[in-house]
Coordinates of C-alpha atoms in Angstrom, one line a residue:
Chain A
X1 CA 36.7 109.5 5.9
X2 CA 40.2 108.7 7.6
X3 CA 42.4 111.4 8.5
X4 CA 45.8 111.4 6.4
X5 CA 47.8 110.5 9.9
X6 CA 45.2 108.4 11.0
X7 CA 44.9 107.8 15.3
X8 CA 46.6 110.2 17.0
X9 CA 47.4 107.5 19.3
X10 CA 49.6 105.4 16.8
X11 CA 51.6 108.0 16.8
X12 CA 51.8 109.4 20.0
X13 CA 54.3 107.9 21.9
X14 CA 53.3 105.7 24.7
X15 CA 53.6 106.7 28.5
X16 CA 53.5 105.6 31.4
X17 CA 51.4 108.0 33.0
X18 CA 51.7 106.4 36.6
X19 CA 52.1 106.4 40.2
X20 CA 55.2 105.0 41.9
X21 CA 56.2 104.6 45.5
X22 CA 59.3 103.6 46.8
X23 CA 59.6 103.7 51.0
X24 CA 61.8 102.0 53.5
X25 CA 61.1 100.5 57.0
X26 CA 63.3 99.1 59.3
X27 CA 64.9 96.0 57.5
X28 CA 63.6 96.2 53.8
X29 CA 61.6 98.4 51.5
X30 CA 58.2 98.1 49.7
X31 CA 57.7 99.3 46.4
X32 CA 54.1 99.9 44.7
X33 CA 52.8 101.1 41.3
X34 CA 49.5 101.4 39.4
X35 CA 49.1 99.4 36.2
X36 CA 48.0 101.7 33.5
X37 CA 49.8 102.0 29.9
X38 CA 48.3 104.8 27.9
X39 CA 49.3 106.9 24.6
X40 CA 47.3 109.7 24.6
X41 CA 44.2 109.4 25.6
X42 CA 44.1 105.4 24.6
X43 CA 45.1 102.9 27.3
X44 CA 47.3 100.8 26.2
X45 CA 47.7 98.5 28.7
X46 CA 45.9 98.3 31.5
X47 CA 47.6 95.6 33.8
X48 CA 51.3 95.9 33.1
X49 CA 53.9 95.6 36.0
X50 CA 55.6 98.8 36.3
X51 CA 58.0 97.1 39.2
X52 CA 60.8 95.8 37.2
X53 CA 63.6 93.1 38.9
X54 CA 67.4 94.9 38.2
X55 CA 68.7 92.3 40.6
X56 CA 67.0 89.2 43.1
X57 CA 66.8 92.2 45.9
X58 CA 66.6 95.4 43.9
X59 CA 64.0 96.8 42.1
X60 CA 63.2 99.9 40.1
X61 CA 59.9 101.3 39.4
X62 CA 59.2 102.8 36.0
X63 CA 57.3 105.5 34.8
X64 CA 57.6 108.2 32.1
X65 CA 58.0 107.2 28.3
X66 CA 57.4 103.5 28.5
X67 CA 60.3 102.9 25.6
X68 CA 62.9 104.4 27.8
X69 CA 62.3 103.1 31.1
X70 CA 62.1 99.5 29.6
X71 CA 65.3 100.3 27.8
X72 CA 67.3 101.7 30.7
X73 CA 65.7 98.7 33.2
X74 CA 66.9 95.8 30.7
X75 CA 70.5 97.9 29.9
X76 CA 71.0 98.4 33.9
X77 CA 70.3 94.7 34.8
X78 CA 72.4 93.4 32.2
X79 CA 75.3 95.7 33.6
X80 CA 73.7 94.7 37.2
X81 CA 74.7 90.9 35.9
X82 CA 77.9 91.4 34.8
X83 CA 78.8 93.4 37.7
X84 CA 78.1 91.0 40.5
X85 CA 79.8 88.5 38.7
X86 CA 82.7 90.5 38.7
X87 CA 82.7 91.4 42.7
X88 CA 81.6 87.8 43.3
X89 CA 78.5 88.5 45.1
X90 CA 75.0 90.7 45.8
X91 CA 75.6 94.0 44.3
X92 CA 74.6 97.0 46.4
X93 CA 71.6 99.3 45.7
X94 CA 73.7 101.9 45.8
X95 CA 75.2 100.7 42.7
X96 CA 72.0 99.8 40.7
X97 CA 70.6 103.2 41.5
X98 CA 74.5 104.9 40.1
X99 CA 73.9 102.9 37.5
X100 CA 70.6 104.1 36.4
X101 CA 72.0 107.9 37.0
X102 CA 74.5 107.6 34.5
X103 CA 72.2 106.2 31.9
X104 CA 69.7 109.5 32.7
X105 CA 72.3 111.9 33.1
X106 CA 74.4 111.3 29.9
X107 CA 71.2 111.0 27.9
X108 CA 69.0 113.4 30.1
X109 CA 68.3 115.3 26.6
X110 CA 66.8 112.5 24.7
X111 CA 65.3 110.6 27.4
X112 CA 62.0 111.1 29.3
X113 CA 61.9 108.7 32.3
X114 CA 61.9 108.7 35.5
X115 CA 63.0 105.0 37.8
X116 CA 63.2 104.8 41.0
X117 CA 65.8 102.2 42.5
X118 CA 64.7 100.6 46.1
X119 CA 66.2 97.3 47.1
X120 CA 67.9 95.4 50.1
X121 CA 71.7 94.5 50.5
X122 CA 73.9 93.6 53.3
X123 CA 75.4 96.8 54.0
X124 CA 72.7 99.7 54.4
X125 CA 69.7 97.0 54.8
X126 CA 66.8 98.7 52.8
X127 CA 67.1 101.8 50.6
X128 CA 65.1 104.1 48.2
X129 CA 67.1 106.1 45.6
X130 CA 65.4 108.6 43.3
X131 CA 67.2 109.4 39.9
X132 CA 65.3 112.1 38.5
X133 CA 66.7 113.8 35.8
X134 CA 70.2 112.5 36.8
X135 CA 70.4 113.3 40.2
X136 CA 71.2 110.2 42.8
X137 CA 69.8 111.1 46.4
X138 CA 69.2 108.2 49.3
X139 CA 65.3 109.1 51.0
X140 CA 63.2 107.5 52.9
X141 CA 60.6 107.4 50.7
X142 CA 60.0 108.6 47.1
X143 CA 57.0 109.1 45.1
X144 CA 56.9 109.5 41.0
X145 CA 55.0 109.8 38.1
X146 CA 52.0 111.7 36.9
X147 CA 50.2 110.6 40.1
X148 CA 52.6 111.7 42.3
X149 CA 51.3 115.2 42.4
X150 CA 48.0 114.7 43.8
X151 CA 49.3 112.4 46.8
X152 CA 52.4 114.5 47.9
X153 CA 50.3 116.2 50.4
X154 CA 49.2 112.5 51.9
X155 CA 52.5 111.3 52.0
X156 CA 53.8 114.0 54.0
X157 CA 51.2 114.2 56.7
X158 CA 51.2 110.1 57.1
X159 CA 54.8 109.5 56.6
X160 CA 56.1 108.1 60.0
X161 CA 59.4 106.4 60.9
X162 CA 60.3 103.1 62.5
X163 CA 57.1 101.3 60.1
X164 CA 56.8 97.5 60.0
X165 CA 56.3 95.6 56.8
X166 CA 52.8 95.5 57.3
X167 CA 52.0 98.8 57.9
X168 CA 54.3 100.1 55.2
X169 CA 52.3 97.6 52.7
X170 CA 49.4 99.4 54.3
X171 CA 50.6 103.0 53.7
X172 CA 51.9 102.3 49.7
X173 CA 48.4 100.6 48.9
X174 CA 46.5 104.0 50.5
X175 CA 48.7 106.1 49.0
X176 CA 48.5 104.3 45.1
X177 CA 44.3 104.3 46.2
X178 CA 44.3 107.5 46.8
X179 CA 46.5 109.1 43.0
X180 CA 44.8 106.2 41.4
X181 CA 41.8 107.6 42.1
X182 CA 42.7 111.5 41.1
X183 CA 45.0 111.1 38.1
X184 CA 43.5 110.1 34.9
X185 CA 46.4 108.6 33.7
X186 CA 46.7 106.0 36.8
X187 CA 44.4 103.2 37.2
X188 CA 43.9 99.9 37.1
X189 CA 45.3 97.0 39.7
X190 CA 47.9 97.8 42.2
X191 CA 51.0 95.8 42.6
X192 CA 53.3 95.6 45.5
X193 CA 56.6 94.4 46.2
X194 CA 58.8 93.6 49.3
X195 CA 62.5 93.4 49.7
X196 CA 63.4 91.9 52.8
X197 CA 66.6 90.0 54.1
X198 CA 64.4 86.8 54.0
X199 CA 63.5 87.5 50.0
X200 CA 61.5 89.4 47.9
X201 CA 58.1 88.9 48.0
X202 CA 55.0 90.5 44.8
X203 CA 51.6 90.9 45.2
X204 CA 48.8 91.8 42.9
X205 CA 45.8 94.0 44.6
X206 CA 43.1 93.7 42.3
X207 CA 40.8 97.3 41.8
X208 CA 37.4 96.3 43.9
X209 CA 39.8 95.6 46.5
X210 CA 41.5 98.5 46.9
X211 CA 40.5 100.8 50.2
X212 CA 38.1 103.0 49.8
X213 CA 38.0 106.4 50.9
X214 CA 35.6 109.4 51.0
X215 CA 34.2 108.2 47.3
X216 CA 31.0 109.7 46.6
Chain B
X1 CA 79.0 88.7 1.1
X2 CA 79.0 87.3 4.4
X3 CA 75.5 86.4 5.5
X4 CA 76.5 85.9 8.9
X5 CA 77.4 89.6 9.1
X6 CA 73.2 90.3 9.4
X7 CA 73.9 89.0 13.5
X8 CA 76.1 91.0 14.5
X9 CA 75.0 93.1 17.3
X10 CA 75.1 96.5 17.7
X11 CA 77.7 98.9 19.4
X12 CA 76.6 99.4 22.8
X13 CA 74.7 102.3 24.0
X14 CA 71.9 104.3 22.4
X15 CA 72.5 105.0 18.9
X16 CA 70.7 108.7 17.4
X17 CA 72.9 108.7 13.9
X18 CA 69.4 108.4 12.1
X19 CA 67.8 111.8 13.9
X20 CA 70.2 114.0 11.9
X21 CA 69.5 112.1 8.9
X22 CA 65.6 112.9 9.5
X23 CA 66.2 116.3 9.9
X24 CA 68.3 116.6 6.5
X25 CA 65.0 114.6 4.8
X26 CA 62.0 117.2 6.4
X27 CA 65.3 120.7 5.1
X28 CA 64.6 119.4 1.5
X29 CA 61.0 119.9 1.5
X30 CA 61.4 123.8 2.1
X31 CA 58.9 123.8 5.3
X32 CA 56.5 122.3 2.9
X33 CA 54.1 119.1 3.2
X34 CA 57.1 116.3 3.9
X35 CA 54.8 112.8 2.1
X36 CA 52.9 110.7 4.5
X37 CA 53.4 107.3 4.0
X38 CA 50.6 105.2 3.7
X39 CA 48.7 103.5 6.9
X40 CA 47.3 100.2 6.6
X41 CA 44.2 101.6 8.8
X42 CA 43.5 98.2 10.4
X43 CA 42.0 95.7 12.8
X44 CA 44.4 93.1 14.3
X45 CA 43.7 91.0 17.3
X46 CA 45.3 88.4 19.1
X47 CA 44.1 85.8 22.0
X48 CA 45.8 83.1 24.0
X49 CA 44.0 80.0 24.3
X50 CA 44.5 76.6 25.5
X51 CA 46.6 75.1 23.0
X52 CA 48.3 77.9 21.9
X53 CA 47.8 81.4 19.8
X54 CA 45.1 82.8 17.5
X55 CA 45.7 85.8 15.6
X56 CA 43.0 87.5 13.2
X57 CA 43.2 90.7 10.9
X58 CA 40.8 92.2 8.4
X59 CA 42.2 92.4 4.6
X60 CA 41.8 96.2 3.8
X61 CA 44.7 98.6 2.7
X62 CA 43.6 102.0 2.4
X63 CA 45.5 104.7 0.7
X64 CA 43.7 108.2 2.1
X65 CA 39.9 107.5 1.2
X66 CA 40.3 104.8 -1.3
X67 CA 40.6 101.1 -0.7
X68 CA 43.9 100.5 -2.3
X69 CA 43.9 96.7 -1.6
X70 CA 40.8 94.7 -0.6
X71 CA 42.8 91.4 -0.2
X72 CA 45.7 92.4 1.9
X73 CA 48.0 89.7 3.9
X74 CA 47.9 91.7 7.3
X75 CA 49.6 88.5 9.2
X76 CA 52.6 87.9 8.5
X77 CA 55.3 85.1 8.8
X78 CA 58.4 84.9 10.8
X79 CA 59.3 81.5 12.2
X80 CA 57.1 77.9 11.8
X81 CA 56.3 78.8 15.0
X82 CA 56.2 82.7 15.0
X83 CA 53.4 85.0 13.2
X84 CA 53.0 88.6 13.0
X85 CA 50.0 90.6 12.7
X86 CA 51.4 94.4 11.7
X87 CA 49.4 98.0 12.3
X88 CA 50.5 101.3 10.8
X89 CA 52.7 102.3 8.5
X90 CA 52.3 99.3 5.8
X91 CA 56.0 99.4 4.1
X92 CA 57.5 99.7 7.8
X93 CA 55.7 96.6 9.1
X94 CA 56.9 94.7 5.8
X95 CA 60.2 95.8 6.0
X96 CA 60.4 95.1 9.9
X97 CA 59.1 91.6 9.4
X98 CA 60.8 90.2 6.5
X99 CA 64.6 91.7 8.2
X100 CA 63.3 89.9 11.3
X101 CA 62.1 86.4 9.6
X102 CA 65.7 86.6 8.0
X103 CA 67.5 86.9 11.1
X104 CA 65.5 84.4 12.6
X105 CA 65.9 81.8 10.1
X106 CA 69.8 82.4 10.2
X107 CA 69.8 81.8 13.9
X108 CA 67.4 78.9 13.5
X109 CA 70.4 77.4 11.2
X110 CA 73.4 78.3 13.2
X111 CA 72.2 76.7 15.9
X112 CA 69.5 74.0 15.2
X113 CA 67.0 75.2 17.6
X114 CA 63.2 76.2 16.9
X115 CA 63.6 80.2 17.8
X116 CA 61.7 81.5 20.9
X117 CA 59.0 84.2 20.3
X118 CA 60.5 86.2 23.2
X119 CA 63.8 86.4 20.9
X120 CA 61.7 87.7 18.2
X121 CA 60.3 90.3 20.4
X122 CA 63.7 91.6 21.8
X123 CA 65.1 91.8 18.2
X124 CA 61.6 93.7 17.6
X125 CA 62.2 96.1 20.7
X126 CA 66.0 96.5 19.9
X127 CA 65.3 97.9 16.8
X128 CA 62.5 100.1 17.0
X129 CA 63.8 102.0 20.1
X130 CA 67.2 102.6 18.3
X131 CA 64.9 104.0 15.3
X132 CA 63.4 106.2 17.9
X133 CA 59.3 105.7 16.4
X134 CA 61.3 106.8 13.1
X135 CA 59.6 103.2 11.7
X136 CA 55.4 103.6 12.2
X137 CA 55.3 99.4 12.8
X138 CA 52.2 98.6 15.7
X139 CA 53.4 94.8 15.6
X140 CA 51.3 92.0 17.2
X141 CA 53.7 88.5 17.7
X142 CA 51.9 85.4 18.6
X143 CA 53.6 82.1 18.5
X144 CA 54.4 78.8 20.6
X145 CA 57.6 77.7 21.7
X146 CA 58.7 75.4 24.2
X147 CA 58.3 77.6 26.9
X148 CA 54.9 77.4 26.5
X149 CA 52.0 79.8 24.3
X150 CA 53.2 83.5 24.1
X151 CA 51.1 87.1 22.9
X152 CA 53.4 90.4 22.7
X153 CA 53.1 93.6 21.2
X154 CA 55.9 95.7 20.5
X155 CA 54.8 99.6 19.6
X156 CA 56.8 101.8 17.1
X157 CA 59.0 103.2 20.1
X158 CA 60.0 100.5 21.0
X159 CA 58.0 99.1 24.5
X160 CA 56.8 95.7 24.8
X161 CA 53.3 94.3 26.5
X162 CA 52.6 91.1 27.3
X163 CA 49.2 90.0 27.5
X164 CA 46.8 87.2 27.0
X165 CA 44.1 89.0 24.5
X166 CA 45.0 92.2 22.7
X167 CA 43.9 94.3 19.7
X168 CA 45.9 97.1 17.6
X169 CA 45.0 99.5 14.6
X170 CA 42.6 102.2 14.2
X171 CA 39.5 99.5 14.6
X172 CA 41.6 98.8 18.1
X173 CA 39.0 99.8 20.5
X174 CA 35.7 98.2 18.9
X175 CA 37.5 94.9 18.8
X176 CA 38.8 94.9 22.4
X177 CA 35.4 95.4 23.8
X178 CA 34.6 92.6 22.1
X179 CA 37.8 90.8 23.7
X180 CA 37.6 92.4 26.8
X181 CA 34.0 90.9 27.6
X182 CA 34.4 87.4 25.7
X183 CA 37.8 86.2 26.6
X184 CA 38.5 83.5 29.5
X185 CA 41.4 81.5 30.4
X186 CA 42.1 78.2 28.8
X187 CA 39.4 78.5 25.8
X188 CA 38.9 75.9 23.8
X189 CA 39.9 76.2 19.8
X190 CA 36.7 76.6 18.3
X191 CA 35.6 79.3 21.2
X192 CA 39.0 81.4 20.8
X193 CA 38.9 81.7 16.6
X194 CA 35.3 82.8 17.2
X195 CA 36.1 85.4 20.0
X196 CA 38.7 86.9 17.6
X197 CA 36.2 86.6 14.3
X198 CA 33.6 88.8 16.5
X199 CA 36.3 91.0 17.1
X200 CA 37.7 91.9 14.3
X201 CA 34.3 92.1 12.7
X202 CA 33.1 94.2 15.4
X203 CA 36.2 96.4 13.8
X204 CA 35.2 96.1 10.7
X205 CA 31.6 97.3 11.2
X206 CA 33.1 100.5 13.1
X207 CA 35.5 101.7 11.6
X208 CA 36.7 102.7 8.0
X209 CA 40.0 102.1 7.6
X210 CA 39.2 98.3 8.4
X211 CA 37.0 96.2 6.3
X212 CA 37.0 93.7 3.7
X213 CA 37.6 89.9 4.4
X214 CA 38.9 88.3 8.0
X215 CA 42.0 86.2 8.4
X216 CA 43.0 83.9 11.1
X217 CA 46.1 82.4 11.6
X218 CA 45.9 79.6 14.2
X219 CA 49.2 78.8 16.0
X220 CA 49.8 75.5 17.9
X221 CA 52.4 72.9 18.5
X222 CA 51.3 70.6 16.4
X223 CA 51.5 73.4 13.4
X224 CA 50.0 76.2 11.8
X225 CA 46.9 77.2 10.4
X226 CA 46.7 79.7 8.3
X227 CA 43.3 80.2 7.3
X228 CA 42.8 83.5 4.3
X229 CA 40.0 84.2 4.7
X230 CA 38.1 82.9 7.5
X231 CA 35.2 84.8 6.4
X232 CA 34.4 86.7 3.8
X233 CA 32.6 90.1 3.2
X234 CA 28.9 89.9 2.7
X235 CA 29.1 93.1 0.9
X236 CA 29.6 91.1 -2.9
X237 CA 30.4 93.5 -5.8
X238 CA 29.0 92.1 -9.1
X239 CA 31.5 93.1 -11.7
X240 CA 32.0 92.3 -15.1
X241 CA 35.5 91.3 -15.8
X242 CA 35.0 92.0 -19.7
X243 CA 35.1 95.2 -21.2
X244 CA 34.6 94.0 -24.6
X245 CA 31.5 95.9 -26.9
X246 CA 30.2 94.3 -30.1
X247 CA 30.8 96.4 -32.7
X248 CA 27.4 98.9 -33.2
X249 CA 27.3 99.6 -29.5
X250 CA 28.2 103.2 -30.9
X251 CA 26.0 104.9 -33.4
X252 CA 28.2 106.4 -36.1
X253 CA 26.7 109.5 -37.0
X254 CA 29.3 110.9 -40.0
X255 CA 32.0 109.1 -41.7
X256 CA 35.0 111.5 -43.8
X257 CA 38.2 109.9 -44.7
X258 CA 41.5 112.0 -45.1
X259 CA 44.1 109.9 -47.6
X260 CA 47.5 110.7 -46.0
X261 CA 50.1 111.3 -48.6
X262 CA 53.4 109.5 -47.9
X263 CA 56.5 109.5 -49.9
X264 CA 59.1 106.8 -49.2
X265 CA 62.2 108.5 -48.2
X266 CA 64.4 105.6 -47.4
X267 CA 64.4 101.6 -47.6
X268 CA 66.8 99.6 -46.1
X269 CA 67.2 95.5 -45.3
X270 CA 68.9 93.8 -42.7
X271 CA 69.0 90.1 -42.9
X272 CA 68.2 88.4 -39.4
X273 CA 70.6 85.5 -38.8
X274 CA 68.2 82.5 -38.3
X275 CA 70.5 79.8 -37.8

């Protein structure tokens, strides 16, 4: 017999349930996220790109309710746009990632999302901003999402400055391996992007090659 | 009446003005049982093939237990080129669709293009997220443009996936299995309407809010094909559609007549102009 309200999951509002990393090395940054969409206990969607372009060399990563982060992404790269028009060339991260404060901070009671801003410009090289709840802070690396939790403890202990790309590639695709495999709400393929002078540069792991660790 | 007033957009920002509104609607039910609007209880899929877009839905409308419609038009149109298959709340994804084939077609004639399924999908997203999930519409958009064959669904908040293959509605997971295990890249046409028939049958069979007849709506450059239905229930009912007895169907058992006495009270004429 079907229930008056039918599916909970028509309903429920659809999260992002996710892992994000943002971290910076010496000349760029790498950001990574897991691919899973789900509303309650229904995936969604499980390969969507979480790493969304505000600018040709800044990117945010999304997570939270899926609505809002898509929202706020499109409304700060149209501002983005019209911004960089207006100073007549690259805008700085610092700006995206002010941008996206504003957005959460005037509307931190309605909203539910958390992005975090990493890109590359001239003047500070590479940078990771987190904009939780409406706070700005510059770190040297940021973590997010429902996935977050289980890897803080990872991220701390590997964590070392002075990275290359390739070993900062290494350390995000360990790190989303690792919550990917604990959360319920992460999963699926991980995707990676760099922001170097030279360009930006996305990647798709698929999940059979992801590293493995102590899986039994 | 200006109809080019329906394209105007919207004062920037977010916009909550219809949260109070909903809160004044729950106050006059008096903490009681607010009405639940109907769900279409449905199986919709979608897949990407070669030459452009099939979508499929089953026919059923149920209202609670009871099949309210058995020959429901689940895919709906929007451009020549854009089709909608809707999931939910059935007046919401009516309503949504028919304000969003109107705007389209108004675009389509101010500027003499063909519109571009991605425009259909912001004007989708735009709305939804400013009605904050207030509108129950699990939409489905499948068309070809000239940027090439496109599959997007937008869910009643308001976020957008784009994906080769998907399924929606309460028969949902039954027919992505189906999808998730048939569907390759480039399919032919034949191979892709029959990946989404055994899909939304395989909804059908499992679940109750989905039955009735398939429909398939084929979407390619050259046109549309709008097939209803693709296949029809097995499950025939054999009704009568005449209700008429031949008089001695009922026995009479007694007969007593009661003569009604009527006076005339009144008479009056009026004469009907026939000319």
């Amino acid at each position: 017999m079907l229930e008056e309200t039918g599916p909970e999951w028509l309903s429920e509002e659809v999260k992002t349930g996710t892992t994000i990393i943002a971290i910076e090395f010496n000349g760029g940054v790498v950001l990574g996220s897991d691919s899973r969409v789900s509303a309650g206990s229904s995936v969604v969607n499980r390969v969507m790109n979480k790493l969304s372009p505000l600018h040709d060399k800044i990117y945010c990563a999304l997570s939270g309710s899926a609505a809002d982060a898509q929202t706020i992404a499109e409304m700060v790269n149209y501002q983005l746009d019209v911004h960089s028009l207006e100073i007549d060339e690259d805008p700085q991260v610092r700006s995206a990632a002010t941008l996206v404060r504003n957005i959460s901070y005037k509307y931190k009671e309605e909203l539910s999302a958390h992005l975090i801003v990493a890109g590359w410009d001239r003047k500070d090289k590479g940078q990771v901003f987190a904009t939780l709840n409406g706070l700005l802070t510059r770190q040297p690396f940021a973590v997010g999402g429902s996935g977050s939790s289980y890897v803080y403890g990872f991220v701390d202990a590997e964590y070392r400055k002075g990275m290359n790309k390739e070993e900062c590639q290494q350390f995000v695709v360990n790190t989303l391996s690792l919550a990917m495999n604990r959360d319920g709400s992460s999963g699926g393929v991980a995707y990676i992007v760099s922001i170097d002078e030279h360009g930006t540069e996305e990647k798709v792991i698929l999940g059979n090659d992801l590293p493995t660790f102590f899986d039994q | 009446m200006a109809l080019s007033n329906v394209f105007e957009t919207p004062a920037a920002g977010f916009n909550f003005d219809n949260t109070s509104r909903n809160a004044a609607l729950e106050g006059l039910f008096d903490g009681g049982q607010t009405p639940k609007p109907m769900k279409t209880g449905t199986t919709i899929a979608g897949v990407v093939f070669k030459d452009g877009v099939v979508l499929g839905a089953d026919t059923r409308a149920t209202s609670s237990e009871v099949v309210a419609d058995k020959m429901c038009a689940k895919i709906h149109y929007i451009a020549p080129n854009i089709y909608c298959c809707g999931a939910g709340t059935a007046a919401d994804t009516e309503k949504t669709t028919d304000i969003l084939s109107s705007n389209l077609t108004i675009f389509s004639l101010n500027s003499g293009r063909n519109p571009r399924v991605i425009m259909a999908v912001s004007i989708l997203q735009d709305m939804l997220y400013r009605y904050r999930g207030q509108i129950g519409a699990n939409l489905i958009l499948g068309g070809v443009d000239c940027t090439g064959n496109h599959l997007y669904t937008v869910g009643p908040y308001g976020s957008v996936n784009k994906v080769p293959y998907l399924s929606m509605g309460s028969g949902d997971l039954a027919a992505l299995g189906i999808l998730e295990d048939g569907f390759k890249h480039d399919m032919e046409l034949e191979e892709a309407k029959e990946l989404v028939r055994l899909a939304i049958h395989a909804g059908i069979m499992s679940d109750l809010g989905s039955g009735n007849n398939i429909d398939i709506c084929v979407i390619t450059r050259q046109g549309v094909d709008y097939i209803r239905p693709y296949q029809v229930s097995e499950y025939k009912d054999n009704r009568k559609t005449k209700y008429k007895y031949r008089p001695g169907t009922t026995p009479v058992l007694t007969e007593k007549v009661v003569r009604l006495k009527l006076e005339v009270v009144q008479e009056s004429m009026q004469r009907m102009d026939t000319a």
